Amino acid sequence: MALGSETIGRKLLWSIALPGLVVALLGVGHFSREARQAVREGTHLEALALAEAVASTFTLPQAPGAAPHGAVADVMSADTRLFRSVEDLRVLTPNGRIRWSRRPAEQGHPHPEAERLSATGPETARSSDRGTEVVRPLGGPECSGCHTGEAAQRMGVLQVRLGKPALHRQLQTVLQDALGAMVFFVGILALVTWLSLRFVLTAPLKRLSEAMGRAADGDLLVRAEAKGTDEISRLGAAFNAMLARLTSMKVEEIDTHRDLQLVKEKLALKDELEGRLRELSLLFDVARSLNTTLELDELLSRITHLVVERLHIPDFSIMLLNEEGLLEVKHAWPQGRGLEGHTFAMGEGACGRAAQTRKAVYLPDLTDSTSIFARRGLRGGSERGSLLAVPVVHAETLLGVINFQRPETASISAEEIELFTAVADQAATAVTNARLHAETVKLTLTDTLTGVPNRRHLFQRLDLELARAQRFGVPLALLMVDVDHFKRLNDLAGHRAGDETLRRVSDVLRTRARKVDTLGRYGGEEFVLLLPQVSKATAVEVAETLRRAVAESVTLSRPGLPGGHVTVSIGVSHFPTDATSQDALVDCADSALYCSKRTGRNRVTAFEPGMEVHPGRERSITAPPTDAPSTPPAPSGIAKA
């Protein structure tokens, strides 16, 4: 630390030297004034005594024959030590002329100040810087010996003026020498004091201040000089002890900071590990929950509840890609907002963009009008907060998009985006498994050629409908349909044409059946149609309608069939009119169909008692066993002609 100009040494120097100098100057000034006053008073008395001595010479007796007042002239011209300090000594007549003077040339001439000096008055004496002047009137008793009468009272004026005496000049010289000596002494004293203060006080304090400055800048290893036993040395020793303590405290602080840093790192790693464990636990729960069901609708419902409850997402929707290539909302939360069925095209909105790019799209602020992805949202959804759209992709196949939304802006962190993406991957696997399961179930219950339920599914539906009819006391009709001359069709046009004929016949039957009706392939060229809650007469009318529709709709380009078009024969049985069990109901319909075949084909026959015992008919095998194949062979009781 650099010291300023106002050091403590200079302050002490000024505090010592300046008062001393002032006291010395005051003392010299007082002595000079007293000395001058004493010299002036002495000169004043000397002038008065000299004037008295000169005036007394007028009273001295005169020698016979001598000039009048010769003694006065002798005194005026005397060169004694008494008169050496006299500058002017004159005797003036009453009219102002100089009678006697130490300067003979002035005698007889008027005095320039005759008016002032000749003024009547007592003896006066005045002193000034130029000297001391005494004006003494002459006359009176001292002149009565020579002069008489009134003239003796006013004989003239004696003027004595003394210059500065030698003592005064000597005194000034002494004072000047004393003043010079005092200044020299003060200078020497100041120099000695300054050097003493510099080496004894200022330099040690400067070194101590520099050490303190380095310590203040962070250098705790610096040490101050602590030699000696004076106060500065003790102060340096105390400062060194303080620095040693601070050094040890700094070392402890560094160690503590390092330990705290290690603890913070461990806590951060622990928190990160706990977060990862929570994420893994969540993903495990999601995977376990999603893998417990293979029904797609139930699966989507579970995904919705898991996201809302475990991920704290108050606004959520899951979309799947439909047959038209659009993103369709299948499940949404909160419920009851009418979002299900809402569709988005590829590239439309954040979800469409996520589906198009196969990457997650994050909108931290939905109110930001500059975002091109926020121009369209879900109707009924929140228009504020943040939105994350994550594509649901499995094996490079886009399945849909999951939308995570919170009402606060920028409320989804990067770690949560990673977690939500993992949840979407789990959902993609579960949705794929559910769809594969649904496809497998569909294949086991559906005829692959015509797309209608196969014989296994047909008998399951028949058992269900018959149980419902028996419980609620409602009717149930069964129509057994057989394609006429199907064997001849295969022989003439080939099996491919036969398969196409079966598909077209099933399409005609399916499009004209009700939603509550069940159409299934019974086997070969035979179909069964279940009509719940239909009377026997109505069932016959429906059968006739179907027969005519097939005859009018299904035509062949190859000749060989009667009429050039495909026809069907139909047998009708009814519960509870004709039978009360599944086997009996199917057997009655088969008996009526056999009757339609042998009576000319392309006709509808309702079951009548006795048809089942016709000698040319073999009883058909009805319900298949539980381990039977999905597409059993055609019943043997009907001739394929």
CSV table of N, CA, C and O in Angstrom, one decimal, residues 21-93:
chain,number,residue,atom,x,y,z
A,21,LEU,N,8.5,26.7,16.7
A,21,LEU,CA,8.8,27.8,15.9
A,21,LEU,C,8.0,29.0,16.3
A,21,LEU,O,8.5,30.2,16.4
A,22,VAL,N,6.7,28.8,16.5
A,22,VAL,CA,5.8,29.9,16.9
A,22,VAL,C,6.2,30.5,18.2
A,22,VAL,O,6.3,31.7,18.4
A,23,VAL,N,6.5,29.6,19.2
A,23,VAL,CA,6.9,30.1,20.5
A,23,VAL,C,8.2,30.8,20.4
A,23,VAL,O,8.4,31.9,21.1
A,24,ALA,N,9.2,30.3,19.6
A,24,ALA,CA,10.4,31.0,19.5
A,24,ALA,C,10.3,32.4,18.9
A,24,ALA,O,10.8,33.4,19.3
A,25,LEU,N,9.4,32.4,17.8
A,25,LEU,CA,9.2,33.7,17.2
A,25,LEU,C,8.5,34.7,18.1
A,25,LEU,O,8.8,35.9,18.2
A,26,LEU,N,7.5,34.2,18.9
A,26,LEU,CA,6.9,35.0,19.8
A,26,LEU,C,7.8,35.5,20.9
A,26,LEU,O,7.8,36.7,21.3
A,27,GLY,N,8.7,34.7,21.4
A,27,GLY,CA,9.7,35.1,22.4
A,27,GLY,C,10.6,36.1,21.8
A,27,GLY,O,10.9,37.1,22.5
A,28,VAL,N,11.2,35.9,20.6
A,28,VAL,CA,12.1,36.9,20.0
A,28,VAL,C,11.4,38.2,19.8
A,28,VAL,O,11.9,39.3,20.1
A,29,GLY,N,10.1,38.1,19.3
A,29,GLY,CA,9.4,39.4,19.1
A,29,GLY,C,9.1,40.1,20.4
A,29,GLY,O,9.3,41.4,20.5
A,30,HIS,N,8.8,39.4,21.5
A,30,HIS,CA,8.6,40.0,22.8
A,30,HIS,C,9.9,40.7,23.3
A,30,HIS,O,9.9,41.8,23.8
A,31,PHE,N,11.0,39.9,23.2
A,31,PHE,CA,12.2,40.4,23.7
A,31,PHE,C,12.7,41.6,22.9
A,31,PHE,O,13.2,42.6,23.4
A,32,SER,N,12.4,41.6,21.5
A,32,SER,CA,12.8,42.7,20.7
A,32,SER,C,12.0,44.0,21.1
A,32,SER,O,12.5,45.1,21.1
A,33,ARG,N,10.7,43.7,21.3
A,33,ARG,CA,9.8,44.9,21.6
A,33,ARG,C,10.2,45.5,23.0
A,33,ARG,O,10.4,46.7,23.1
A,34,GLU,N,10.5,44.6,24.0
A,34,GLU,CA,10.9,45.1,25.3
A,34,GLU,C,12.3,45.8,25.2
A,34,GLU,O,12.5,46.9,25.9
A,35,ALA,N,13.1,45.3,24.4
A,35,ALA,CA,14.5,45.9,24.3
A,35,ALA,C,14.4,47.2,23.6
A,35,ALA,O,15.0,48.2,24.1
A,36,ARG,N,13.6,47.3,22.6
A,36,ARG,CA,13.4,48.6,21.9
A,36,ARG,C,12.8,49.6,22.8
A,36,ARG,O,13.1,50.8,22.9
A,37,GLN,N,11.8,49.2,23.6
A,37,GLN,CA,11.1,50.1,24.6
A,37,GLN,C,12.1,50.6,25.6
A,37,GLN,O,12.2,51.8,26.0
A,38,ALA,N,13.0,49.7,26.1
A,38,ALA,CA,14.0,50.1,27.1
A,38,ALA,C,15.0,51.0,26.5
A,38,ALA,O,15.4,52.0,27.2
A,39,VAL,N,15.4,50.7,25.3
A,39,VAL,CA,16.4,51.7,24.7
A,39,VAL,C,15.7,53.0,24.4
A,39,VAL,O,16.4,54.1,24.6
A,40,ARG,N,14.5,53.0,24.0
A,40,ARG,CA,13.8,54.3,23.8
A,40,ARG,C,13.7,55.1,25.0
A,40,ARG,O,13.9,56.3,25.1
A,41,GLU,N,13.3,54.4,26.2
A,41,GLU,CA,13.2,55.1,27.4
A,41,GLU,C,14.5,55.7,27.9
A,41,GLU,O,14.6,56.8,28.4
A,42,GLY,N,15.6,54.8,27.7
A,42,GLY,CA,16.9,55.3,28.1
A,42,GLY,C,17.3,56.5,27.3
A,42,GLY,O,17.9,57.5,27.8
A,43,THR,N,17.0,56.4,26.0
A,43,THR,CA,17.4,57.5,25.1
A,43,THR,C,16.6,58.8,25.5
A,43,THR,O,17.1,59.9,25.4
A,44,HIS,N,15.3,58.6,25.9
A,44,HIS,CA,14.5,59.7,26.3
A,44,HIS,C,15.1,60.4,27.5
A,44,HIS,O,15.2,61.6,27.6
A,45,LEU,N,15.5,59.6,28.5
A,45,LEU,CA,16.1,60.1,29.7
A,45,LEU,C,17.4,60.8,29.4
A,45,LEU,O,17.8,61.9,30.0
A,46,GLU,N,18.1,60.1,28.5
A,46,GLU,CA,19.4,60.7,28.1
A,46,GLU,C,19.3,62.1,27.5
A,46,GLU,O,20.0,63.0,27.7
A,47,ALA,N,18.2,62.2,26.6
A,47,ALA,CA,18.0,63.5,25.9
A,47,ALA,C,17.6,64.5,26.9
A,47,ALA,O,18.0,65.7,26.9
A,48,LEU,N,16.7,64.2,27.9
A,48,LEU,CA,16.3,65.1,28.9
A,48,LEU,C,17.5,65.6,29.8
A,48,LEU,O,17.6,66.8,30.1
A,49,ALA,N,18.3,64.6,30.1
A,49,ALA,CA,19.5,65.0,30.9
A,49,ALA,C,20.5,65.9,30.2
A,49,ALA,O,21.1,66.8,30.7
A,50,LEU,N,20.6,65.6,28.9
A,50,LEU,CA,21.5,66.4,28.1
A,50,LEU,C,21.0,67.8,27.9
A,50,LEU,O,21.7,68.8,28.0
A,51,ALA,N,19.6,67.9,27.7
A,51,ALA,CA,19.0,69.2,27.6
A,51,ALA,C,19.2,70.0,28.9
A,51,ALA,O,19.5,71.2,29.0
A,52,GLU,N,19.0,69.3,30.1
A,52,GLU,CA,19.2,69.9,31.4
A,52,GLU,C,20.7,70.4,31.6
A,52,GLU,O,20.9,71.4,32.1
A,53,ALA,N,21.6,69.5,31.1
A,53,ALA,CA,23.0,69.9,31.2
A,53,ALA,C,23.4,71.1,30.4
A,53,ALA,O,24.1,72.0,30.8
A,54,VAL,N,22.8,71.1,29.2
A,54,VAL,CA,23.1,72.3,28.3
A,54,VAL,C,22.5,73.5,28.9
A,54,VAL,O,23.1,74.6,28.9
A,55,ALA,N,21.2,73.4,29.4
A,55,ALA,CA,20.6,74.6,29.9
A,55,ALA,C,21.3,75.1,31.2
A,55,ALA,O,21.3,76.3,31.5
A,56,SER,N,21.9,74.2,31.9
A,56,SER,CA,22.6,74.6,33.1
A,56,SER,C,23.9,75.4,32.9
A,56,SER,O,24.4,76.1,33.7
A,57,THR,N,24.4,75.3,31.7
A,57,THR,CA,25.6,76.1,31.3
A,57,THR,C,25.3,77.5,31.3
A,57,THR,O,26.2,78.4,31.3
A,58,PHE,N,24.0,77.9,31.1
A,58,PHE,CA,23.7,79.3,31.1
A,58,PHE,C,23.8,80.0,32.5
A,58,PHE,O,23.9,81.2,32.6
A,59,THR,N,23.9,79.2,33.5
A,59,THR,CA,24.0,79.7,34.8
A,59,THR,C,25.4,79.7,35.3
A,59,THR,O,25.7,80.1,36.5
A,60,LEU,N,26.3,79.2,34.6
A,60,LEU,CA,27.7,79.2,35.0
A,60,LEU,C,28.3,80.6,35.0
A,60,LEU,O,27.9,81.4,34.1
A,61,PRO,N,29.1,80.9,36.0
A,61,PRO,CA,29.7,82.3,36.1
A,61,PRO,C,30.7,82.5,34.9
A,61,PRO,O,31.3,81.5,34.4
A,62,GLN,N,30.7,83.6,34.4
A,62,GLN,CA,31.5,84.0,33.3
A,62,GLN,C,32.9,84.6,33.7
A,62,GLN,O,32.9,85.4,34.7
A,63,ALA,N,33.9,84.3,33.0
A,63,ALA,CA,35.2,84.9,33.3
A,63,ALA,C,35.2,86.4,32.9
A,63,ALA,O,34.5,86.7,31.9
A,64,PRO,N,35.9,87.2,33.6
A,64,PRO,CA,36.0,88.6,33.2
A,64,PRO,C,36.6,88.8,31.8
A,64,PRO,O,37.6,88.1,31.5
A,65,GLY,N,35.9,89.5,31.0
A,65,GLY,CA,36.4,89.8,29.7
A,65,GLY,C,35.9,88.8,28.7
A,65,GLY,O,36.2,88.9,27.5
A,66,ALA,N,35.3,87.7,29.1
A,66,ALA,CA,34.9,86.6,28.2
A,66,ALA,C,33.6,87.0,27.5
A,66,ALA,O,32.8,87.8,28.1
A,67,ALA,N,33.3,86.3,26.4
A,67,ALA,CA,32.1,86.6,25.6
A,67,ALA,C,30.9,86.1,26.5
A,67,ALA,O,31.1,85.1,27.2
A,68,PRO,N,29.7,86.7,26.3
A,68,PRO,CA,28.6,86.2,27.1
A,68,PRO,C,28.2,84.8,26.7
A,68,PRO,O,28.2,84.4,25.6
A,69,HIS,N,28.0,84.1,27.8
A,69,HIS,CA,27.7,82.7,27.7
A,69,HIS,C,28.7,81.9,26.8
A,69,HIS,O,28.3,81.1,25.9
A,70,GLY,N,29.9,82.1,27.1
A,70,GLY,CA,30.9,81.3,26.4
A,70,GLY,C,30.9,79.8,26.7
A,70,GLY,O,31.3,79.0,25.8
A,71,ALA,N,30.5,79.5,27.8
A,71,ALA,CA,30.4,78.1,28.2
A,71,ALA,C,29.4,77.4,27.3
A,71,ALA,O,29.6,76.2,27.0
A,72,VAL,N,28.3,78.1,26.9
A,72,VAL,CA,27.4,77.5,26.0
A,72,VAL,C,28.0,77.2,24.7
A,72,VAL,O,27.8,76.1,24.1
A,73,ALA,N,28.8,78.1,24.2
A,73,ALA,CA,29.4,77.8,22.9
A,73,ALA,C,30.4,76.7,23.0
A,73,ALA,O,30.6,75.9,22.1
A,74,ASP,N,31.1,76.6,24.1
A,74,ASP,CA,32.0,75.5,24.3
A,74,ASP,C,31.3,74.2,24.4
A,74,ASP,O,31.8,73.2,23.8
A,75,VAL,N,30.2,74.2,25.1
A,75,VAL,CA,29.5,72.9,25.1
A,75,VAL,C,29.0,72.5,23.7
A,75,VAL,O,29.0,71.3,23.4
A,76,MET,N,28.5,73.5,23.0
A,76,MET,CA,28.0,73.2,21.6
A,76,MET,C,29.0,72.6,20.7
A,76,MET,O,28.8,71.7,19.9
A,77,SER,N,30.3,73.0,20.9
A,77,SER,CA,31.3,72.5,20.0
A,77,SER,C,32.1,71.4,20.7
A,77,SER,O,33.1,70.9,20.0
A,78,ALA,N,31.7,70.9,21.9
A,78,ALA,CA,32.5,69.8,22.5
A,78,ALA,C,32.2,68.5,21.7
A,78,ALA,O,31.2,68.3,21.2
A,79,ASP,N,33.3,67.7,21.8
A,79,ASP,CA,33.2,66.4,21.1
A,79,ASP,C,33.3,65.2,22.1
A,79,ASP,O,34.0,64.3,21.9
A,80,THR,N,32.6,65.3,23.1
A,80,THR,CA,32.6,64.3,24.2
A,80,THR,C,31.7,63.1,23.8
A,80,THR,O,30.9,63.2,22.8
A,81,ARG,N,31.9,62.0,24.5
A,81,ARG,CA,31.0,60.8,24.2
A,81,ARG,C,29.6,61.2,24.4
A,81,ARG,O,28.7,60.6,23.8
A,82,LEU,N,29.3,62.1,25.3
A,82,LEU,CA,27.9,62.5,25.6
A,82,LEU,C,27.2,63.1,24.4
A,82,LEU,O,26.0,62.9,24.2
A,83,PHE,N,28.0,63.8,23.6
A,83,PHE,CA,27.4,64.4,22.4
A,83,PHE,C,27.5,63.6,21.1
A,83,PHE,O,27.2,64.2,20.0
A,84,ARG,N,28.1,62.4,21.2
A,84,ARG,CA,28.3,61.7,19.9
A,84,ARG,C,27.0,61.2,19.3
A,84,ARG,O,26.8,61.0,18.1
A,85,SER,N,26.0,61.0,20.2
A,85,SER,CA,24.7,60.5,19.7
A,85,SER,C,23.7,61.7,19.3
A,85,SER,O,22.6,61.4,18.9
A,86,VAL,N,24.2,62.9,19.6
A,86,VAL,CA,23.4,64.1,19.3
A,86,VAL,C,23.5,64.4,17.8
A,86,VAL,O,24.6,64.6,17.2
A,87,GLU,N,22.4,64.5,17.2
A,87,GLU,CA,22.3,64.9,15.8
A,87,GLU,C,22.1,66.4,15.6
A,87,GLU,O,22.7,67.0,14.7
A,88,ASP,N,21.2,66.9,16.5
A,88,ASP,CA,20.9,68.4,16.4
A,88,ASP,C,20.9,68.9,17.8
A,88,ASP,O,20.3,68.3,18.7
A,89,LEU,N,21.7,70.1,18.0
A,89,LEU,CA,21.7,70.8,19.3
A,89,LEU,C,21.7,72.3,18.9
A,89,LEU,O,22.7,72.8,18.4
A,90,ARG,N,20.6,72.9,19.2
A,90,ARG,CA,20.5,74.3,18.8
A,90,ARG,C,19.8,75.1,20.0
A,90,ARG,O,19.0,74.6,20.7
A,91,VAL,N,20.1,76.4,20.0
A,91,VAL,CA,19.5,77.3,20.9
A,91,VAL,C,18.9,78.4,20.0
A,91,VAL,O,19.6,79.0,19.2
A,92,LEU,N,17.6,78.6,20.0
A,92,LEU,CA,16.9,79.5,19.2
A,92,LEU,C,16.5,80.8,20.0
A,92,LEU,O,16.2,80.6,21.2
A,93,THR,N,16.6,81.9,19.4
A,93,THR,CA,16.1,83.1,20.0
A,93,THR,C,14.6,83.1,20.0
A,93,THR,O,14.0,82.3,19.3
